[in-house]
CSV table of C-alpha atoms in Angstrom, one decimal:
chain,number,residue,atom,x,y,z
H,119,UNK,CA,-8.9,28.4,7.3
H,120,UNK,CA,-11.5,27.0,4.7
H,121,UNK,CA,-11.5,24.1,3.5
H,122,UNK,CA,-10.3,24.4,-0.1
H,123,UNK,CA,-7.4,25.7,1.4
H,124,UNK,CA,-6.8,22.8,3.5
H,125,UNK,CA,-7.0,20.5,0.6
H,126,UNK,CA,-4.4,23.0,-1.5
H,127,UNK,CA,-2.2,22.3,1.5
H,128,UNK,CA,-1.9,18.5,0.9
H,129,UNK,CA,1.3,17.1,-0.5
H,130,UNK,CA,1.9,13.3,-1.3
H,131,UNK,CA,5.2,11.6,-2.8
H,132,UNK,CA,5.0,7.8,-3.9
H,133,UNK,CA,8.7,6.7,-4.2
H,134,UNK,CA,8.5,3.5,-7.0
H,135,UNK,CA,11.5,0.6,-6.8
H,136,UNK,CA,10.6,-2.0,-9.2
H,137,UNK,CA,13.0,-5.2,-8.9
H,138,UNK,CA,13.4,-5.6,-12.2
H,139,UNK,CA,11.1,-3.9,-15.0
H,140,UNK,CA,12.0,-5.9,-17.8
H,141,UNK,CA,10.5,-8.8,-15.8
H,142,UNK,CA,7.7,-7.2,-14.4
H,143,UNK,CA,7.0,-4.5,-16.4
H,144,UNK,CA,4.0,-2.5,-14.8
H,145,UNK,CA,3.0,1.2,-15.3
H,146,UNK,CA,4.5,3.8,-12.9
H,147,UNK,CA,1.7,6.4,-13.3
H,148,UNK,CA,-0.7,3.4,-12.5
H,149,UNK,CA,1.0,2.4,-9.5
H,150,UNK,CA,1.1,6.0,-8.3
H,151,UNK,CA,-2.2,6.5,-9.1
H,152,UNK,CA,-3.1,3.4,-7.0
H,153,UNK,CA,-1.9,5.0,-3.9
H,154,UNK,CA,-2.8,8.5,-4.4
H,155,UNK,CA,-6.6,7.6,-4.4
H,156,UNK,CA,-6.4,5.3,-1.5
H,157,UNK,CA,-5.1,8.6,0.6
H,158,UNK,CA,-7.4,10.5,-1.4
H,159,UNK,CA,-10.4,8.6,0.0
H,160,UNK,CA,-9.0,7.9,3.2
H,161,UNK,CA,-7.1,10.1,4.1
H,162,UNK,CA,-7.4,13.0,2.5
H,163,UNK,CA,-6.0,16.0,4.3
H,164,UNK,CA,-2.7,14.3,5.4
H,165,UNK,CA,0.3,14.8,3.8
H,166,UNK,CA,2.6,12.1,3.2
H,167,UNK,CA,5.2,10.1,1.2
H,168,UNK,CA,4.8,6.6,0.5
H,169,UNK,CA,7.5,3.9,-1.0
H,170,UNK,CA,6.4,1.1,-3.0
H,171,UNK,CA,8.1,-1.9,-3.9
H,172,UNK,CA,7.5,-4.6,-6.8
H,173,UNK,CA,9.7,-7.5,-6.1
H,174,UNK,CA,10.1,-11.4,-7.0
H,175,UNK,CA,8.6,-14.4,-4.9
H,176,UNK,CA,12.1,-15.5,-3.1
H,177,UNK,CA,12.1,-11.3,-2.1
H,178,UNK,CA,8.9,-11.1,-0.5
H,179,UNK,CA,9.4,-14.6,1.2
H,180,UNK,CA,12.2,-13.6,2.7
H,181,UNK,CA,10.7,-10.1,3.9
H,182,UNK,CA,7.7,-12.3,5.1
H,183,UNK,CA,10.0,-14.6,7.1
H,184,UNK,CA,11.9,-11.8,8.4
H,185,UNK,CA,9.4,-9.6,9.6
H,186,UNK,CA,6.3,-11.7,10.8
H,187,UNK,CA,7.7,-14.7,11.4
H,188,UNK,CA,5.4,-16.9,8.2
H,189,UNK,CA,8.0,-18.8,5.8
H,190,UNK,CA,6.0,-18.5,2.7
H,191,UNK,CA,4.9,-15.7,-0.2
H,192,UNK,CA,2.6,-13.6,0.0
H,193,UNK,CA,1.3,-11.1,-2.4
H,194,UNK,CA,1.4,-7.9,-0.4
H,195,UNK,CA,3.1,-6.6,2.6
H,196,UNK,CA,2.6,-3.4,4.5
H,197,UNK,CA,5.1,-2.0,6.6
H,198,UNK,CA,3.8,1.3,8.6
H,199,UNK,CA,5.8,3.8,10.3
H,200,UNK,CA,2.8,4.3,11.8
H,201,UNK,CA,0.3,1.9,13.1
H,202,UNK,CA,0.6,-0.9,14.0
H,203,UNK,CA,-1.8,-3.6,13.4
H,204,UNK,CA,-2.2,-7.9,13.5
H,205,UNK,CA,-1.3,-7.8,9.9
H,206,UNK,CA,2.6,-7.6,11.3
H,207,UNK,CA,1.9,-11.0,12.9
H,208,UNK,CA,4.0,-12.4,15.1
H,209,UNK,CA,8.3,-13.5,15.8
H,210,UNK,CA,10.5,-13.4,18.2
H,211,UNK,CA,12.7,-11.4,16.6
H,212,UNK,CA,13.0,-7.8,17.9
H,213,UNK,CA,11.0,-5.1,16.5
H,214,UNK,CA,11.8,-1.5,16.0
H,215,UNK,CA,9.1,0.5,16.9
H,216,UNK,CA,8.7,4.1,14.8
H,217,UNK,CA,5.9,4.8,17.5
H,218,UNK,CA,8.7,4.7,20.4
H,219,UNK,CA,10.6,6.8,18.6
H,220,UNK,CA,10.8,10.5,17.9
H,221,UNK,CA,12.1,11.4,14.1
H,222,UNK,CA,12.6,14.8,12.8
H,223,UNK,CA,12.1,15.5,9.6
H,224,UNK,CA,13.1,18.6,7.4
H,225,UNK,CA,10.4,21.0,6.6
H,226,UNK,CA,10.5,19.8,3.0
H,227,UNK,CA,10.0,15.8,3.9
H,228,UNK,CA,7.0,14.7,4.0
H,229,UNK,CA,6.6,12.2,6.9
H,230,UNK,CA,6.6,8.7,5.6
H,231,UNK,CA,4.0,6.7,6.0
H,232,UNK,CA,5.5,3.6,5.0
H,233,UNK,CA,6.1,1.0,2.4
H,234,UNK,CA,4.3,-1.7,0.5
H,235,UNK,CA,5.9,-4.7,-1.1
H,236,UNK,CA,4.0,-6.7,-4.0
H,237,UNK,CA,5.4,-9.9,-5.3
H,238,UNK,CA,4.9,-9.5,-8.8
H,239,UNK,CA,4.6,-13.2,-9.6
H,240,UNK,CA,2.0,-13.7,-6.8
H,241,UNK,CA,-0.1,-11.2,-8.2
H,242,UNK,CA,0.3,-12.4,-11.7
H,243,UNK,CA,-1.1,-15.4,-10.3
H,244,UNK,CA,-3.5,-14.4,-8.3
H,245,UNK,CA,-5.6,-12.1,-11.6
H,246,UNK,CA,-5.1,-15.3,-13.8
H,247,UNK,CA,-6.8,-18.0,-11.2
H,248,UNK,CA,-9.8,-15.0,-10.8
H,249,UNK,CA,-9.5,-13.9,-14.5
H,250,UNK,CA,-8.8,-10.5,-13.8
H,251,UNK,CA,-6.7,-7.9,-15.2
H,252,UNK,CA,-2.9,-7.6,-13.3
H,253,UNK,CA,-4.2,-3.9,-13.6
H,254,UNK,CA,-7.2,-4.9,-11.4
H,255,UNK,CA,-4.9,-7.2,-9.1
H,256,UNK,CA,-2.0,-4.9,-9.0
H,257,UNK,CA,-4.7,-2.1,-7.8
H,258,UNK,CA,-6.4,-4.4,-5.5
H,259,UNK,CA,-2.9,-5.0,-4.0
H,260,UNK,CA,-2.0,-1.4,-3.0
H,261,UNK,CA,-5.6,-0.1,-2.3
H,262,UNK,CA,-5.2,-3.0,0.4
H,263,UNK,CA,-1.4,-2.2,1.3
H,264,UNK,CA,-2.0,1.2,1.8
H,265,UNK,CA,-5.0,0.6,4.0
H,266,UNK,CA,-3.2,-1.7,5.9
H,267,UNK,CA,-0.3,1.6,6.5
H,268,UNK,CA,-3.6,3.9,7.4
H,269,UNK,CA,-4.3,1.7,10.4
H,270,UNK,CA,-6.8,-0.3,8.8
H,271,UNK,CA,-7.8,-3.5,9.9
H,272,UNK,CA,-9.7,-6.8,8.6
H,273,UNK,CA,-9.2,-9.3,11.8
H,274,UNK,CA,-12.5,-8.4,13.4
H,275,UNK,CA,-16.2,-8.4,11.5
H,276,UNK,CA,-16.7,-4.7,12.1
H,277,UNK,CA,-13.1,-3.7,10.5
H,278,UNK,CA,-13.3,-5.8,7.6
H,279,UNK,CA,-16.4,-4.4,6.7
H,280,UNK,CA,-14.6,-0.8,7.0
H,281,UNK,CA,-11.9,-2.0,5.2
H,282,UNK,CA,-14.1,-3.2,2.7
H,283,UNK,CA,-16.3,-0.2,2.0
H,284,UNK,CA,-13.3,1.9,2.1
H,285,UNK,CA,-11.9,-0.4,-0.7
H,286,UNK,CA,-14.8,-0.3,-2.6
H,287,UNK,CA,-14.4,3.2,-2.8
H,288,UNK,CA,-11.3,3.7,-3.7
H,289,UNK,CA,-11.9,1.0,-6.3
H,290,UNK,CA,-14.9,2.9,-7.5
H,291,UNK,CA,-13.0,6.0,-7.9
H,292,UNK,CA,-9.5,4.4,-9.5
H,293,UNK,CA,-11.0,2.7,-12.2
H,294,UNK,CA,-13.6,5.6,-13.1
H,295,UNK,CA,-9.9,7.1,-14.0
H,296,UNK,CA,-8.8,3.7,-15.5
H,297,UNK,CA,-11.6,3.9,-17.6
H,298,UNK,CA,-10.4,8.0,-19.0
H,299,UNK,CA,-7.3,6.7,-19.5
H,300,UNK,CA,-8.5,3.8,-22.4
């Protein structure tokens, strides 16, 4: 099988729930677009559908709280179905593990990577203390989400600076597209 044909085989979903649009009203394709070129880059011959949340600051606090055990918001969360990683930190509350269990999916599902959750507010934050576009921040935000659900890491020196290049990358490439769209 050649290559090309490889690539033709490749099919991705990203399945958008925004809390509340009027509130935080951010671009679909851009979001989409966000996600698609981090698998582009970084994984790019795996097929697979990816869900993506924007939510408010009591949301992701709670998720935060819930899930790793830290009682505070946070801009992005990455839940993998998956990897597993230090980003999930840690609680004593019991985990589900998708790696201990076996799921079967229809031939037409793709097999979910997982889900990313961005508090809105956070972020809005976040691009006006570094004077950046939410565009920018919002991108910054998934390319580092999905990373996270890849398996990607930034606790040790010689991850973060794959996690970094890889970001840079993808940065490179998204906004090269940001650019043919103004």
């Amino acid at each position: 099988m050649s290559q090309r044909s490889i690539f033709h085989m490749v099919k991705r979903r990203v399945d958008i729930n925004i809390q509340d649009p009027v509130l935080y009203p951010v671009s679909r394709s851009w979001l989409r677009k966000s996600v698609l070129t981090t698998l582009d880059i970084a994984s790019p011959r795996a097929s697979y559908s990816v869900s993506l949340a924007i939510c408010d600051d009591m949301t992701i606090q709670f998720l935060n709280h819930t899930y790793r055990g830290k009682d505070a918001v946070t801009d992005v969360l990455a839940f993998s179905s998956q990897n597993q990683g230090a980003w999930q930190g840690t609680t004593d509350y019991p985990r589900t593990s998708p790696q201990n269990e076996i799921f079967i999916h229809p031939p037409e599902q793709l097999p979910p990577l997982g889900e990313i959750i961005i508090s809105h507010p956070q972020m809005a934050r976040q691009a006006k203390k570094s004077k950046t576009t939410t565009e920018l921040e919002l991108a910054t935000l998934i390319i580092h989400g999905t990373l996270h659900l890849l398996g990607y890491d930034h606790e040790e020196p010689d991850q973060h600076i794959l996690m970094q290049t890889r970001t840079n990358q993808v940065t490179a490439k998204l906004f090269e597209h940001y650019r043919e769209l103004k």
